[in-house]
Amino acid sequence: MARKSAWEKYDAASLQRIDGFAKEYRAFIDQGKTERECVALARQAAEAAGFTDLEQALREGKKLNPGDRVYRCWMNKSIVLFIVGERALREGMRILGAHIDSPRIDLKQNPLYEEDGLAYLDTQYYGGIKKYQWVALPLALHGVVVRIDGSVLTVSIGESEEDPVFCISDLLPHLAQDQLKLDGEKLIDGEALNLIVGGYPLPGDEKEPVKANVLKLLKRKYNIEEEDFISAELELVPAGKSRDMGFDGSMILGYGHDDRVCAYPSMRAVLDYKGTPAHTLCAVLTDKEEIGSVGATGMRSHYFENIVSELLACTAKYSEFYVKRALSNSRMLSSDVSAGYDPNYASVFEKKNAAFLGSGVCFNKYTGGRGKASSSDANAEFIGELRRIMRDGGVTYQFAELGKVDVGGGGTIAYMCAKYCMNVIDCGVPVLSMHAPWEIISKVDLYEAYRCYCAFLRG
Ligand code: MN
Ligand code: MN
């Protein structure tokens, strides 16, 4: 099948719309580098668009009506938005789902130590990273520290010009002959991902004066003690903002396109929806996808199903049967990024079934690898319907696989939603250098994803 460029159909005026949307997206990913930050931003945007807290409606026993807009945060790391439809919830929803956690490096629970005149924080990486890509680059520290009295310190250090950044050192090439003979996976040992955080010794006769000075600064500046690291979630991400990329500025180089490049347009498609839909609309921005959707904030937990139950309790007489019907009658785009075809690494792709940058939003009928293992294989009937919706909406799209059949594979949240028996398919934006500190996407694919999600919600 001939591949189309998604750029072709745009004239000068509509190119500006693509660029405007890209700017808004960049502002979102520059401020929302972690799941918690994305939830805070999404909540703010939802409230500005007239959404109210479902939890509050529940507490007050408030009845929700068609056209009402509500959101529900889950443990500050996942968020669900709804627009209540004309039809009963049990007739199913139109769901957009994406994840807002990205590969990164987390701090350990007892991270701080001093060695040979430098203070370090010890780490554990999160998600599938090539460790050698995360050394010798500026890192910023984001997250929360919960003190023993329950007060919460929100941390973001390394993003503004005045802030210091942090760094994990790498070995100089002059002394790296042995290191460079190692497999890529072993080039940097997981236990060598130690972050340098200080080098100035506290005057006096402390046994570990550099560490002591760091602790003194932490106490003075943030009112935290060494023990407070135990109840902290601190995440290291590449420091700095996303950038337009290429002479033509047609791409964006940024941290965590996977999967904010789908989460942002999913959220926007629901926030921007005008009027009252027939079916209830939903966007779920979820945590923990990068480590298998585990935990109380990942899609494997019951939080999504529970929140749908809460919505049902506010719109109709509650019954478990209706919750099951609401889920199984739903249709969902599990919005996650796809591997963009990379001519530098052509041998791992099968070109007829690869996703190309600039060719529009990308559907994956199935993900998984090595014989469709662990994939959610979308139904042909559902895909036929999506083709009609995409055609009517004038959306440029492509169908692809992650890579060659026996090369590897990857999963998304699709199969966990499929267990509710709903029709679900993976649908997102092709990315180059996925899971690297800085990933690459095309602005037109981002915009086509937004248009695809809007068309899907309109049905
Ligand atoms: Mn992803
Ligand atoms: Mn990923």
Short mmCIF file of C-alpha atoms and ligand atoms in Angstrom, two decimals:
data_model
loop_
_atom_site.label_atom_id
_atom_site.label_comp_id
_atom_site.label_asym_id
_atom_site.label_seq_id
_atom_site.Cartn_x
_atom_site.Cartn_y
_atom_site.Cartn_z
CA MET A 1 0.00 0.00 0.00
CA ALA A 2 1.31 3.45 -0.91
CA ARG A 3 2.43 5.48 2.07
CA LYS A 4 1.07 9.01 2.38
CA SER A 5 2.75 12.02 3.94
CA ALA A 6 0.46 13.59 6.50
CA TRP A 7 1.91 17.01 5.71
CA GLU A 8 0.57 17.06 2.12
CA LYS A 9 -3.00 18.00 2.91
CA TYR A 10 -2.08 21.09 4.94
CA ASP A 11 -1.86 24.60 3.48
CA ALA A 12 0.04 27.49 5.09
CA ALA A 13 -2.84 28.46 7.40
CA SER A 14 -3.40 24.98 8.76
CA LEU A 15 0.34 24.46 9.20
CA GLN A 16 0.05 27.16 11.85
CA ARG A 17 -2.54 25.10 13.69
CA ILE A 18 -0.12 22.17 13.77
CA ASP A 19 2.61 24.41 15.14
CA GLY A 20 0.26 26.00 17.69
CA PHE A 21 -0.79 22.59 19.00
CA ALA A 22 2.88 21.51 19.14
CA LYS A 23 3.70 24.58 21.26
CA GLU A 24 0.92 23.73 23.71
CA TYR A 25 2.13 20.14 23.85
CA ARG A 26 5.69 21.27 24.50
CA ALA A 27 4.55 23.48 27.38
CA PHE A 28 2.76 20.44 28.85
CA ILE A 29 5.73 18.07 28.66
CA ASP A 30 8.14 20.76 29.89
CA GLN A 31 6.06 21.23 33.04
CA GLY A 32 4.86 17.65 33.34
CA LYS A 33 7.90 15.42 33.43
CA THR A 34 6.56 12.90 35.96
CA GLU A 35 3.23 11.16 36.46
CA ARG A 36 2.47 13.34 39.49
CA GLU A 37 3.20 16.54 37.58
CA CYS A 38 1.05 15.38 34.66
CA VAL A 39 -1.85 14.60 36.98
CA ALA A 40 -1.57 18.06 38.57
CA LEU A 41 -1.53 19.72 35.13
CA ALA A 42 -4.42 17.60 33.83
CA ARG A 43 -6.47 18.39 36.92
CA GLN A 44 -5.79 22.10 36.52
CA ALA A 45 -6.74 22.00 32.81
CA ALA A 46 -9.88 19.98 33.60
CA GLU A 47 -11.02 22.43 36.28
CA ALA A 48 -10.40 25.34 33.89
CA ALA A 49 -12.63 23.53 31.35
CA GLY A 50 -15.48 23.16 33.86
CA PHE A 51 -14.80 19.63 35.13
CA THR A 52 -15.55 18.96 38.80
CA ASP A 53 -14.31 16.28 41.17
CA LEU A 54 -16.26 13.01 40.95
CA GLU A 55 -15.12 12.15 44.47
CA GLN A 56 -16.90 15.25 45.75
CA ALA A 57 -20.07 14.44 43.80
CA LEU A 58 -20.03 10.99 45.39
CA ARG A 59 -19.56 12.36 48.89
CA GLU A 60 -22.39 14.82 48.44
CA GLY A 61 -24.65 12.20 46.81
CA LYS A 62 -24.97 14.46 43.80
CA LYS A 63 -26.71 13.14 40.71
CA LEU A 64 -24.80 13.66 37.46
CA ASN A 65 -26.64 14.42 34.22
CA PRO A 66 -25.83 14.15 30.51
CA GLY A 67 -23.29 16.82 29.58
CA ASP A 68 -21.76 16.95 33.07
CA ARG A 69 -17.98 16.91 33.17
CA VAL A 70 -16.10 15.22 36.01
CA TYR A 71 -12.59 14.05 36.81
CA ARG A 72 -11.20 11.66 39.38
CA CYS A 73 -7.55 11.60 40.55
CA TRP A 74 -6.16 8.35 41.83
CA MET A 75 -3.33 8.63 44.41
CA ASN A 76 -2.02 11.70 42.56
CA LYS A 77 -0.53 9.47 39.88
CA SER A 78 -3.41 8.58 37.59
CA ILE A 79 -6.43 10.62 36.51
CA VAL A 80 -9.68 9.85 34.69
CA LEU A 81 -11.86 12.43 32.90
CA PHE A 82 -15.48 11.86 31.91
CA ILE A 83 -18.16 13.69 29.95
CA VAL A 84 -21.49 12.08 30.81
CA GLY A 85 -23.38 10.98 27.68
CA GLU A 86 -27.06 11.01 26.78
CA ARG A 87 -27.21 7.24 26.81
CA ALA A 88 -26.99 5.14 29.94
CA LEU A 89 -23.47 4.31 31.05
CA ARG A 90 -24.21 0.60 30.65
CA GLU A 91 -24.39 1.16 26.90
CA GLY A 92 -20.65 1.73 26.93
CA MET A 93 -18.13 4.53 26.75
CA ARG A 94 -15.69 5.90 24.20
CA ILE A 95 -12.37 5.66 26.04
CA LEU A 96 -8.96 7.15 25.31
CA GLY A 97 -6.19 5.71 27.49
CA ALA A 98 -2.53 6.64 27.69
CA HIS A 99 0.24 6.45 30.26
CA ILE A 100 2.02 9.35 31.92
CA ASP A 101 4.97 7.56 33.51
CA SER A 102 8.17 7.48 31.45
CA PRO A 103 11.49 5.64 31.74
CA ARG A 104 13.75 7.40 34.23
CA ILE A 105 16.00 6.82 37.22
CA ASP A 106 14.55 6.68 40.75
CA LEU A 107 16.38 7.24 44.03
CA LYS A 108 16.79 4.32 46.42
CA GLN A 109 15.32 4.50 49.93
CA ASN A 110 18.73 5.02 51.61
CA PRO A 111 20.41 6.94 48.83
CA LEU A 112 22.87 9.43 50.35
CA TYR A 113 26.54 8.56 50.89
CA GLU A 114 30.00 10.03 50.60
CA GLU A 115 32.95 8.50 48.79
CA ASP A 116 36.40 9.98 48.28
CA GLY A 117 35.36 13.58 48.67
CA LEU A 118 32.10 13.50 46.69
CA ALA A 119 28.53 13.05 47.89
CA TYR A 120 26.27 10.71 45.92
CA LEU A 121 22.67 9.55 45.70
CA ASP A 122 22.22 5.87 44.86
CA THR A 123 19.56 4.96 42.31
CA GLN A 124 17.43 2.23 40.77
CA TYR A 125 16.31 2.70 37.18
CA TYR A 126 12.64 2.62 36.20
CA GLY A 127 11.51 1.05 32.94
CA GLY A 128 13.47 -0.27 29.99
CA ILE A 129 16.41 2.05 29.56
CA LYS A 130 19.76 1.66 27.83
CA LYS A 131 21.77 2.62 30.92
CA TYR A 132 24.72 3.96 28.94
CA GLN A 133 22.47 6.72 27.54
CA TRP A 134 21.80 8.17 31.00
CA VAL A 135 25.34 9.04 32.07
CA ALA A 136 27.21 12.28 31.35
CA LEU A 137 24.10 14.37 30.80
CA PRO A 138 22.39 16.95 33.04
CA LEU A 139 19.67 15.42 35.21
CA ALA A 140 16.90 17.12 37.19
CA LEU A 141 15.33 15.79 40.38
CA HIS A 142 11.52 15.71 40.54
CA GLY A 143 9.08 14.26 43.03
CA VAL A 144 7.82 14.46 46.56
CA VAL A 145 9.22 14.03 50.04
CA VAL A 146 6.68 13.19 52.75
CA ARG A 147 7.89 14.18 56.21
CA ILE A 148 7.02 12.18 59.30
CA ASP A 149 4.42 14.80 60.28
CA GLY A 150 2.64 14.18 56.95
CA SER A 151 3.67 17.45 55.34
CA VAL A 152 4.66 17.13 51.70
CA LEU A 153 7.55 18.81 49.94
CA THR A 154 7.17 19.00 46.16
CA VAL A 155 10.57 18.89 44.49
CA SER A 156 11.72 20.12 41.09
CA ILE A 157 15.42 20.94 40.98
CA GLY A 158 17.36 21.43 37.77
CA GLU A 159 14.80 22.92 35.40
CA SER A 160 15.29 26.67 35.84
CA GLU A 161 18.49 28.44 34.74
CA GLU A 162 19.38 29.31 38.34
CA ASP A 163 19.03 25.72 39.57
CA PRO A 164 21.95 23.34 39.81
CA VAL A 165 21.67 20.06 37.89
CA PHE A 166 23.00 16.61 38.76
CA CYS A 167 25.02 14.10 36.78
CA ILE A 168 26.18 10.48 36.68
CA SER A 169 29.78 10.32 35.50
CA ASP A 170 31.08 8.11 32.70
CA LEU A 171 34.57 6.70 32.16
CA LEU A 172 36.93 8.71 29.93
CA PRO A 173 37.69 6.97 26.59
CA HIS A 174 41.41 7.07 27.41
CA LEU A 175 40.86 4.47 30.13
CA ALA A 176 37.86 2.68 28.65
CA GLN A 177 39.44 -0.02 26.47
CA ASP A 178 38.02 -2.80 28.63
CA GLN A 179 34.65 -1.09 29.14
CA LEU A 180 34.20 -0.59 25.40
CA LYS A 181 34.59 -4.32 24.76
CA LEU A 182 31.53 -5.08 26.90
CA ASP A 183 27.99 -5.76 25.67
CA GLY A 184 25.88 -2.61 25.57
CA GLU A 185 23.80 -3.96 28.43
CA LYS A 186 26.89 -4.28 30.64
CA LEU A 187 28.61 -1.05 29.62
CA ILE A 188 27.18 0.68 32.67
CA ASP A 189 26.38 -1.49 35.66
CA GLY A 190 23.05 -0.78 37.37
CA GLU A 191 24.88 -0.21 40.64
CA ALA A 192 27.16 2.33 38.94
CA LEU A 193 24.25 4.69 38.32
CA ASN A 194 25.36 6.90 41.21
CA LEU A 195 24.41 10.53 41.05
CA ILE A 196 26.96 13.17 42.07
CA VAL A 197 25.25 15.72 44.33
CA GLY A 198 28.03 17.51 46.21
CA GLY A 199 31.73 18.21 46.51
CA TYR A 200 32.12 20.86 49.20
CA PRO A 201 33.18 19.70 52.68
CA LEU A 202 31.53 21.25 55.71
CA PRO A 203 34.32 23.01 57.67
CA GLY A 204 35.02 21.27 60.98
CA ASP A 205 35.77 17.68 61.87
CA GLU A 206 32.79 15.74 60.52
CA LYS A 207 33.68 12.18 59.47
CA GLU A 208 31.86 12.63 56.16
CA PRO A 209 32.05 16.39 55.67
CA VAL A 210 30.67 16.56 52.10
CA LYS A 211 27.61 14.48 52.97
CA ALA A 212 27.23 16.53 56.17
CA ASN A 213 27.21 19.71 54.12
CA VAL A 214 24.57 18.32 51.73
CA LEU A 215 22.40 17.37 54.71
CA LYS A 216 22.87 20.84 56.19
CA LEU A 217 21.72 22.42 52.91
CA LEU A 218 18.72 20.08 52.66
CA LYS A 219 17.71 20.98 56.20
CA ARG A 220 18.11 24.70 55.67
CA LYS A 221 16.51 24.90 52.24
CA TYR A 222 13.80 22.22 52.39
CA ASN A 223 13.49 21.33 56.07
CA ILE A 224 14.18 17.65 55.39
CA GLU A 225 16.36 15.12 57.22
CA GLU A 226 18.27 12.14 55.84
CA GLU A 227 15.52 9.81 57.09
CA ASP A 228 12.92 11.64 55.01
CA PHE A 229 14.34 9.98 51.86
CA ILE A 230 12.59 6.82 53.09
CA SER A 231 9.17 8.32 52.46
CA ALA A 232 10.09 10.09 49.25
CA GLU A 233 9.48 9.42 45.58
CA LEU A 234 12.30 11.21 43.79
CA GLU A 235 12.81 10.73 40.09
CA LEU A 236 15.73 11.75 37.89
CA VAL A 237 14.82 12.96 34.43
CA PRO A 238 16.85 14.73 31.72
CA ALA A 239 17.13 18.41 32.73
CA GLY A 240 15.83 21.08 30.39
CA LYS A 241 13.06 21.71 27.93
CA SER A 242 11.92 20.08 24.73
CA ARG A 243 13.13 21.70 21.51
CA ASP A 244 11.91 22.12 17.96
CA MET A 245 14.07 19.91 15.79
CA GLY A 246 15.38 20.14 12.24
CA PHE A 247 15.99 23.18 9.98
CA ASP A 248 12.26 23.08 9.22
CA GLY A 249 11.23 22.67 12.87
CA SER A 250 8.97 19.81 11.81
CA MET A 251 9.91 17.58 14.76
CA ILE A 252 10.22 17.82 18.54
CA LEU A 253 13.13 16.49 20.56
CA GLY A 254 11.87 15.93 24.08
CA TYR A 255 11.94 13.76 27.17
CA GLY A 256 9.08 11.30 27.67
CA HIS A 257 7.16 11.54 24.40
CA ASP A 258 6.42 7.93 25.43
CA ASP A 259 3.65 8.38 26.28
CA ARG A 260 2.81 12.03 26.87
CA VAL A 261 2.64 12.50 23.11
CA CYS A 262 -0.53 10.37 23.30
CA ALA A 263 -1.65 11.40 26.80
CA TYR A 264 -1.74 15.11 25.95
CA PRO A 265 -3.88 14.85 22.78
CA SER A 266 -6.12 12.28 24.54
CA MET A 267 -6.72 14.72 27.38
CA ARG A 268 -7.20 17.62 24.98
CA ALA A 269 -9.68 15.70 22.82
CA VAL A 270 -11.95 15.24 25.86
CA LEU A 271 -11.39 18.76 27.28
CA ASP A 272 -12.08 20.36 23.88
CA TYR A 273 -15.26 18.33 23.22
CA LYS A 274 -18.25 20.65 22.82
CA GLY A 275 -21.78 19.73 23.89
CA THR A 276 -23.27 16.48 25.14
CA PRO A 277 -22.08 13.22 23.55
CA ALA A 278 -24.33 10.21 22.90
CA HIS A 279 -22.03 7.82 24.76
CA THR A 280 -20.06 8.82 27.85
CA LEU A 281 -16.56 9.97 26.91
CA CYS A 282 -13.54 9.10 28.97
CA ALA A 283 -9.80 9.79 29.03
CA VAL A 284 -7.65 7.79 31.41
CA LEU A 285 -4.07 8.89 32.04
CA THR A 286 -2.40 6.11 33.93
CA ASP A 287 0.79 5.35 35.85
CA LYS A 288 3.24 2.41 35.90
CA GLU A 289 2.92 1.25 32.29
CA GLU A 290 6.69 1.26 31.90
CA ILE A 291 7.09 -1.39 34.59
CA GLY A 292 4.17 -3.57 33.57
CA SER A 293 1.15 -1.55 34.79
CA VAL A 294 1.56 -3.00 38.27
CA GLY A 295 0.74 -1.34 41.59
CA ALA A 296 -2.35 0.47 42.82
CA THR A 297 -2.01 3.21 40.20
CA GLY A 298 -1.35 0.97 37.18
CA MET A 299 -3.95 -0.44 34.78
CA ARG A 300 -3.66 -3.91 36.31
CA SER A 301 -5.22 -2.59 39.52
CA HIS A 302 -8.96 -2.10 39.93
CA TYR A 303 -8.82 1.68 40.15
CA PHE A 304 -10.28 2.26 36.68
CA GLU A 305 -13.12 -0.21 37.17
CA ASN A 306 -13.80 1.29 40.62
CA ILE A 307 -13.97 4.80 39.21
CA VAL A 308 -16.41 3.64 36.50
CA SER A 309 -18.51 2.15 39.34
CA GLU A 310 -18.45 5.51 41.09
CA LEU A 311 -19.61 7.26 37.93
CA LEU A 312 -22.40 4.72 37.57
CA ALA A 313 -23.48 5.33 41.16
CA CYS A 314 -23.77 9.05 40.35
CA THR A 315 -25.71 8.59 37.10
CA ALA A 316 -28.01 5.60 37.67
CA LYS A 317 -29.00 2.96 40.15
CA TYR A 318 -25.81 1.06 40.95
CA SER A 319 -25.50 -2.55 39.91
CA GLU A 320 -22.43 -4.68 39.28
CA PHE A 321 -24.10 -6.03 36.19
CA TYR A 322 -24.29 -2.48 34.78
CA VAL A 323 -20.60 -1.86 35.53
CA LYS A 324 -19.74 -4.98 33.54
CA ARG A 325 -22.02 -3.87 30.71
CA ALA A 326 -20.54 -0.35 30.77
CA LEU A 327 -17.03 -1.78 30.34
CA SER A 328 -17.77 -4.57 27.86
CA ASN A 329 -19.86 -2.26 25.64
CA SER A 330 -17.05 0.32 25.51
CA ARG A 331 -14.66 1.05 22.69
CA MET A 332 -11.17 2.17 23.44
CA LEU A 333 -8.09 3.57 21.81
CA SER A 334 -5.19 2.42 23.94
CA SER A 335 -2.99 5.31 22.98
CA ASP A 336 0.66 4.49 23.11
CA VAL A 337 3.67 5.31 21.00
CA SER A 338 4.95 3.05 18.25
CA ALA A 339 8.50 2.50 17.01
CA GLY A 340 9.15 4.89 14.13
CA TYR A 341 11.00 3.39 11.17
CA ASP A 342 14.64 4.38 11.49
CA PRO A 343 16.77 4.14 8.30
CA ASN A 344 19.87 4.00 10.53
CA TYR A 345 18.60 0.68 11.91
CA ALA A 346 16.64 -0.60 8.93
CA SER A 347 17.44 -4.26 9.59
CA VAL A 348 15.08 -4.56 12.60
CA PHE A 349 12.04 -3.26 10.71
CA GLU A 350 9.78 -4.84 8.15
CA LYS A 351 9.19 -1.89 5.88
CA LYS A 352 5.70 -2.77 4.63
CA ASN A 353 4.46 -2.87 8.21
CA ALA A 354 6.49 -0.11 9.85
CA ALA A 355 5.33 3.28 11.16
CA PHE A 356 6.97 6.26 9.49
CA LEU A 357 7.52 9.71 10.97
CA GLY A 358 5.29 12.19 9.19
CA SER A 359 2.82 9.57 7.93
CA GLY A 360 0.20 10.25 10.57
CA VAL A 361 -1.22 8.52 13.62
CA CYS A 362 -0.32 4.85 13.88
CA PHE A 363 -2.62 1.92 14.73
CA ASN A 364 -1.20 -1.39 15.94
CA LYS A 365 -3.72 -4.20 15.52
CA TYR A 366 -1.50 -6.19 17.84
CA THR A 367 1.66 -5.53 19.81
CA GLY A 368 3.67 -8.14 21.64
CA GLY A 369 6.44 -10.03 19.94
CA ARG A 370 7.58 -13.47 18.82
CA GLY A 371 4.23 -14.82 17.73
CA LYS A 372 1.95 -12.08 19.12
CA ALA A 373 2.86 -13.11 22.68
CA SER A 374 1.06 -10.97 25.31
CA SER A 375 -0.69 -8.88 22.71
CA SER A 376 -4.27 -7.75 22.51
CA ASP A 377 -5.29 -8.53 18.95
CA ALA A 378 -8.00 -6.07 17.94
CA ASN A 379 -11.09 -7.36 16.13
CA ALA A 380 -11.42 -6.83 12.38
CA GLU A 381 -15.00 -5.55 12.86
CA PHE A 382 -13.76 -2.82 15.20
CA ILE A 383 -10.97 -1.86 12.80
CA GLY A 384 -13.44 -1.65 9.95
CA GLU A 385 -15.47 0.83 11.96
CA LEU A 386 -12.36 2.83 12.82
CA ARG A 387 -11.43 3.04 9.14
CA ARG A 388 -14.82 4.62 8.45
CA ILE A 389 -14.37 7.10 11.33
CA MET A 390 -10.86 8.03 10.15
CA ARG A 391 -12.00 8.44 6.54
CA ASP A 392 -14.96 10.63 7.54
CA GLY A 393 -12.71 12.68 9.83
CA GLY A 394 -10.03 13.10 7.13
CA VAL A 395 -7.37 11.66 9.44
CA THR A 396 -4.07 10.45 7.97
CA TYR A 397 -3.21 7.14 9.58
CA GLN A 398 -1.00 4.11 9.16
CA PHE A 399 -1.09 0.52 10.39
CA ALA A 400 2.14 -0.96 11.67
CA GLU A 401 3.95 -3.50 13.82
CA LEU A 402 6.68 -2.68 16.30
CA GLY A 403 9.45 -4.37 14.31
CA LYS A 404 10.41 -7.60 12.58
CA VAL A 405 8.53 -10.69 13.74
CA ASP A 406 11.30 -12.39 15.71
CA VAL A 407 13.32 -9.33 16.73
CA GLY A 408 11.54 -8.31 19.91
CA GLY A 409 8.35 -6.68 21.04
CA GLY A 410 6.63 -4.58 23.62
CA GLY A 411 3.37 -4.26 25.46
CA THR A 412 0.90 -1.50 26.27
CA ILE A 413 -2.21 -1.18 28.45
CA ALA A 414 -4.47 -2.62 25.72
CA TYR A 415 -4.63 -6.21 26.94
CA MET A 416 -5.60 -5.14 30.47
CA CYS A 417 -8.56 -3.19 29.09
CA ALA A 418 -9.37 -6.09 26.78
CA LYS A 419 -9.96 -8.24 29.85
CA TYR A 420 -13.15 -6.22 30.41
CA CYS A 421 -14.15 -7.62 26.99
CA MET A 422 -14.26 -4.23 25.30
CA ASN A 423 -13.07 -3.50 21.78
CA VAL A 424 -9.64 -1.93 22.12
CA ILE A 425 -6.77 -1.16 19.77
CA ASP A 426 -3.37 0.49 20.16
CA CYS A 427 -3.16 3.83 18.49
CA GLY A 428 -0.45 6.44 18.86
CA VAL A 429 2.48 8.40 17.53
CA PRO A 430 5.65 6.95 15.98
CA VAL A 431 8.81 7.79 17.96
CA LEU A 432 12.51 7.64 17.13
CA SER A 433 15.01 6.81 19.92
CA MET A 434 12.18 5.54 22.14
CA HIS A 435 13.15 5.31 25.84
CA ALA A 436 16.29 7.42 25.27
CA PRO A 437 16.65 10.55 27.42
CA TRP A 438 15.60 12.60 24.39
CA GLU A 439 13.08 11.11 21.98
CA ILE A 440 11.98 12.37 18.55
CA ILE A 441 8.48 12.80 17.14
CA SER A 442 6.96 14.58 14.15
CA LYS A 443 4.60 17.48 14.87
CA VAL A 444 2.19 16.38 12.17
CA ASP A 445 1.83 12.91 13.75
CA LEU A 446 1.04 14.56 17.09
CA TYR A 447 -1.62 16.67 15.39
CA GLU A 448 -3.09 13.73 13.47
CA ALA A 449 -3.27 11.82 16.78
CA TYR A 450 -5.28 14.70 18.26
CA ARG A 451 -7.57 14.76 15.20
CA CYS A 452 -7.92 10.96 15.36
CA TYR A 453 -8.91 11.05 19.04
CA CYS A 454 -11.43 13.85 18.39
CA ALA A 455 -12.93 11.90 15.47
CA PHE A 456 -13.13 8.75 17.63
CA LEU A 457 -15.00 10.63 20.37
CA ARG A 458 -17.45 12.03 17.84
CA GLY A 459 -17.96 8.43 16.65
MN MN B 1 4.45 3.60 26.12
MN MN B 2 7.57 2.77 26.86
#
